[in-house]
Amino acid sequence: MTETVRFPDGPLGGRYRIERELGRGGMAVVLLAHDLKHDRKVAIKVLRPAIAAAVGAERFLREITIAAQLHHPHILPMYDSGEADGLLYFVMPYVEGESLRDRLEREVQLPLAEALQIAREVADAIGYAHSHEVVHRDIKPENILLESGHAIVADFGIARAITAAGGDRLTETGLVIGTAAYMSPEQATGERTLDGRSDVYSLGCVLYEMLAGEIPYPGPTAQAMLARRLTDPVPPLRSRRPSVPPAVERAVAKALARLPADRFSTAQEFSAALERDDAGAVASDGRIPRRSRILLGAGLVALAVAAALLLRSRSLTEPSASVIAVLPFSPTTADTALERLGRDLAATISANLDGVGDIRTVDRLTVLAQVAAGAGPLSLPEGVALGRRLGARSVVYGSLVRAGDNVRLDATLYATDSARAAAQTSVVAAPGDIGALTDSTTYGLLRAIWRRGTAPTPSLEAALNTHSLEALRALLAGEGALVENRWDEAAADFRRAIDADSTFWLAYGRYAFAKYWTLHEAEPQVWSLLERHAAELPERDRRFVEILRLVDDSLDRALAEGRSLTEQYPDYWIGWMVHADQLLHVGPMVGHEREEARVALEQTLRLNSRLIPAWSHLTLLALQDRDSVAVDRCLAALTGLNAGPALMAEGYGDQMLHFRLLRRQLRPDTAGTGSLIDSVAHDVARNRNTGSSFYDPFRYGYFEIQTLLSGKVLRLGPTPREEAAHRELIVLSWMGRGAFDSALASIDRYAEGAGEPSWALEAYRVAVLGSWLGALSPVEADQRREGAARGAPGAGAELVAEIAWIDGVRAMARRDAAGLSAARQTVRASGAPSAAVLERSLAGMNLGVEGRPLAAGTALANLEWQLAQSGNLAVAKHPYVSTIDRLAAARWLAAGGDTATAARLLVSSEASYFISSGTNVNLAVAGLELLERARIEAARGERDAAVRHYQEFLRRYDRPTPLHRHLVEEAVTALRRLSGQTDR
């Protein structure tokens, strides 16, 4: 029976107005309240009355003051505590982020780098608390809050206070301090005198779960879990996730040792073990990295070996210098030139430090993106907080001041956990001598933090691999333009850097990235040189370049490498943006849901909140989800960034104008849509050279709006290419609404007097697709065959092959095995480049006609996965192939019981929204694919997903032919059954 907690009618303790309950657990009820004195939201934990009575108010409040004295960036502080109306409570900040438990319920397993970062931050927190003789006793995902990408441990000292105050009286309440899934063996067996090693054990359980996706000792009951940890060995972590490095597995196993004496003595030791890199200073291909080569004398083998062994040791530098964020240096007085120099020096010093010994620096472009030019200097607390958010253990913070004709740079290295100064240096040099300022500052910092042997003397020239000051200045100017969304300007700057130093490979990589966002591919010779010299790029840039090229060869490999890059360099916004871009545009082709792209875009924006492409891509996703709140958030951000000029790319027109038209469709009252359609139509006529884009209403299921828009464009005198594209958009829009008869009528109107066989072929395609789907009579397809055939004799091999393939689809719809066989023979004899693919497609259909649904679905699915990986250009000429193959495969797989693969195939249609600026027939049958997904989700018991898909099907499929009205009735009936909703 749940114990009732009655709250006072007035403000709790005279100063906290209770707003609502946030949750409840075994010890307390958590409330959201308003702090009347300080005008802020707070979270209040109110102890259950039975526990409050057992521990006693005076003793509890005395013990809780120990927790209130803990001050650490990864510990949730305590604001207040007290007693009111018989209730014991304590007050904490209200954290609007989520808990680690929320995150694990959503993602199950976390990226390696992120899991290790969370574990290290929790280790820092509990290590600090242990030094103040406070053991948490209940480390678990529910007590780890995630805010701005960082961990904050809640309820510190609460368990200790309750235990110390309550003593044996707690037994009467039935309260057990700790959680069985994460409890150390000694805590489970009732040991009273626990030390910090018990918390280390619990943290080991949490890290195990973050990586493996489950706790190390699962069981049906608390007793079963506790019994297993007292008898069973630690389950090998790599058996559940092979990508976990051996060093991490060993560290977790030691943390989970049954005896406290066999564990790490302190949380700091556990954290340090998680930072070790078994690869040392030797690269994965066996080469010694560039920074190691700086220390080697040419031909001195013994010295080379000694240096390599030295660099393998983790203890070369102070632990706080393992990850450094170099912040822009601020002039002591208003000075635009020194402000620009301070940003340039942050970039060069960061590049110079990166890779020296065990030092890694936070990506310099991410740091620049976080500190806007002209925004004024950061205070030291702000700089330290920024470093923590970016995962840095320390920050380089400093200032610039003029000294006659020279400048003086004062730089200090501060630890982010305590703001303690670990190193300090001052350098005086000419303001134009970036190399001297950079090298001297780097060496000064290294001397102070180097722990073994003599600190090296890195060279900026070696760090960036250029001897040209002109090239360096152009690169820095381009990087500044990048973080300010000035893509054309950035590309021009990087081009200048290449012209100044033709072997400056980093400039080539930056140039390719800038051109990527101007929608103009870098020149072939640039890519050729980049591919030949990729090994000479910094590691993160090398991998980024490889990912851009991989997408042409293998989508799976490109996406896997993108994820790996973001795990290895979680602070690299370029990597996150490219990965998000690929997830959005091509990820669905191999079964990735849109949510993955959204997560990657949100992470990109956490690192670079002013990145216009990230906001515009997030807008596309929000529009596709019909999420008006998310769309408004994105459009507000784009407006604040004055994104209009940046979103005027050639071939797309005024993207903000198109966004406004699409946003208008999400309003209950669409008044004003007509004038917006007029504006967009004129914009299309002025700016488009392709006739269609990612922003067409058709792509978002607004078929009626697309028909009106395209009709206006056709009346404005478009080019022949645009005219054909917009006529096709109208045909596809009718199909999207289920009106296959209206689509054919439109084709007939366009074909009159055109004298082109292409419209006759399109009519045959639509008629066959409609008859196969059951929306049209088979007679319609039979009648259209002759018109399409007139263009085939003597025509190209591809036309002959495609008509034969459509014949095969027609035969499949009639379950005509002989007709299918004849079609396959014609395809084979055509000699078309796409013949092999088309013949495989028909072979899969033949299996279905033979009554072997699972074999048919598997064959077509395998063909589609292969085509998606290779980007087969030959079959891309036949737009109906993948549409029919994937829908047919999904239906057969579902009938054969393989609903997982069927659902994954249907996800692929989402790629059509964003895959290219050309139209895609997948979108014309997206409503029917949604219906198939709804059926699958309903059969699986996924009620919410089924309801969502049925509703979207009904919203799109609003003009079905008489033969398809039963589908609408089916969806309405299903919605009544699932949720009682009948509106559409």
mmCIF file with all atom_site columns, C-alpha atoms in Angstrom, residues 555-556 559 582-593 861 864-869 871 882 886 904-905 907-912 915 920 922:
data_model
loop_
_atom_site.group_PDB
_atom_site.id
_atom_site.type_symbol
_atom_site.label_atom_id
_atom_site.label_alt_id
_atom_site.label_comp_id
_atom_site.label_asym_id
_atom_site.label_entity_id
_atom_site.label_seq_id
_atom_site.pdbx_PDB_ins_code
_atom_site.Cartn_x
_atom_site.Cartn_y
_atom_site.Cartn_z
_atom_site.occupancy
_atom_site.B_iso_or_equiv
_atom_site.pdbx_formal_charge
_atom_site.auth_seq_id
_atom_site.auth_comp_id
_atom_site.auth_asym_id
_atom_site.auth_atom_id
_atom_site.pdbx_PDB_model_num
ATOM 1  C CA . LEU A 1 555 ? 26.460 3.444  -47.068 1.00 0.00 ? 555 LEU A CA 1
ATOM 2  C CA . ASP A 1 556 ? 26.862 1.021  -44.169 1.00 0.00 ? 556 ASP A CA 1
ATOM 3  C CA . LEU A 1 559 ? 27.586 5.498  -41.503 1.00 0.00 ? 559 LEU A CA 1
ATOM 4  C CA . GLN A 1 582 ? 24.411 11.275 -44.140 1.00 0.00 ? 582 GLN A CA 1
ATOM 5  C CA . LEU A 1 583 ? 21.936 9.807  -41.638 1.00 0.00 ? 583 LEU A CA 1
ATOM 6  C CA . LEU A 1 584 ? 19.312 12.250 -42.885 1.00 0.00 ? 584 LEU A CA 1
ATOM 7  C CA . HIS A 1 585 ? 19.837 11.873 -46.628 1.00 0.00 ? 585 HIS A CA 1
ATOM 8  C CA . VAL A 1 586 ? 20.841 8.241  -47.111 1.00 0.00 ? 586 VAL A CA 1
ATOM 9  C CA . GLY A 1 587 ? 20.548 6.528  -43.716 1.00 0.00 ? 587 GLY A CA 1
ATOM 10 C CA . PRO A 1 588 ? 16.927 5.433  -44.295 1.00 0.00 ? 588 PRO A CA 1
ATOM 11 C CA . MET A 1 589 ? 18.025 3.608  -47.447 1.00 0.00 ? 589 MET A CA 1
ATOM 12 C CA . VAL A 1 590 ? 19.716 1.052  -45.189 1.00 0.00 ? 590 VAL A CA 1
ATOM 13 C CA . GLY A 1 591 ? 17.110 1.107  -42.421 1.00 0.00 ? 591 GLY A CA 1
ATOM 14 C CA . HIS A 1 592 ? 18.146 3.994  -40.149 1.00 0.00 ? 592 HIS A CA 1
ATOM 15 C CA . GLU A 1 593 ? 15.232 5.859  -38.562 1.00 0.00 ? 593 GLU A CA 1
ATOM 16 C CA . ALA A 1 861 ? 15.309 -7.279 -49.786 1.00 0.00 ? 861 ALA A CA 1
ATOM 17 C CA . GLU A 1 864 ? 17.615 -3.591 -52.405 1.00 0.00 ? 864 GLU A CA 1
ATOM 18 C CA . TRP A 1 865 ? 20.286 -3.577 -49.684 1.00 0.00 ? 865 TRP A CA 1
ATOM 19 C CA . GLN A 1 866 ? 22.915 -4.218 -52.345 1.00 0.00 ? 866 GLN A CA 1
ATOM 20 C CA . LEU A 1 867 ? 21.603 -1.426 -54.581 1.00 0.00 ? 867 LEU A CA 1
ATOM 21 C CA . ALA A 1 868 ? 21.506 0.989  -51.651 1.00 0.00 ? 868 ALA A CA 1
ATOM 22 C CA . GLN A 1 869 ? 25.134 0.249  -50.816 1.00 0.00 ? 869 GLN A CA 1
ATOM 23 C CA . GLY A 1 871 ? 24.338 3.568  -55.518 1.00 0.00 ? 871 GLY A CA 1
ATOM 24 C CA . SER A 1 882 ? 12.897 0.140  -55.858 1.00 0.00 ? 882 SER A CA 1
ATOM 25 C CA . ARG A 1 886 ? 10.607 -2.738 -51.453 1.00 0.00 ? 886 ARG A CA 1
ATOM 26 C CA . ARG A 1 904 ? 13.323 -1.815 -42.006 1.00 0.00 ? 904 ARG A CA 1
ATOM 27 C CA . LEU A 1 905 ? 12.596 -1.909 -45.739 1.00 0.00 ? 905 LEU A CA 1
ATOM 28 C CA . VAL A 1 907 ? 11.843 2.929  -43.395 1.00 0.00 ? 907 VAL A CA 1
ATOM 29 C CA . SER A 1 908 ? 13.818 3.348  -46.607 1.00 0.00 ? 908 SER A CA 1
ATOM 30 C CA . SER A 1 909 ? 11.025 5.347  -48.206 1.00 0.00 ? 909 SER A CA 1
ATOM 31 C CA . GLU A 1 910 ? 11.890 8.161  -45.808 1.00 0.00 ? 910 GLU A CA 1
ATOM 32 C CA . ALA A 1 911 ? 15.154 8.678  -47.681 1.00 0.00 ? 911 ALA A CA 1
ATOM 33 C CA . SER A 1 912 ? 13.129 9.910  -50.620 1.00 0.00 ? 912 SER A CA 1
ATOM 34 C CA . ILE A 1 915 ? 17.863 12.008 -50.980 1.00 0.00 ? 915 ILE A CA 1
ATOM 35 C CA . ASN A 1 920 ? 10.940 10.026 -56.231 1.00 0.00 ? 920 ASN A CA 1
ATOM 36 C CA . ASN A 1 922 ? 8.475  6.258  -53.347 1.00 0.00 ? 922 ASN A CA 1
#
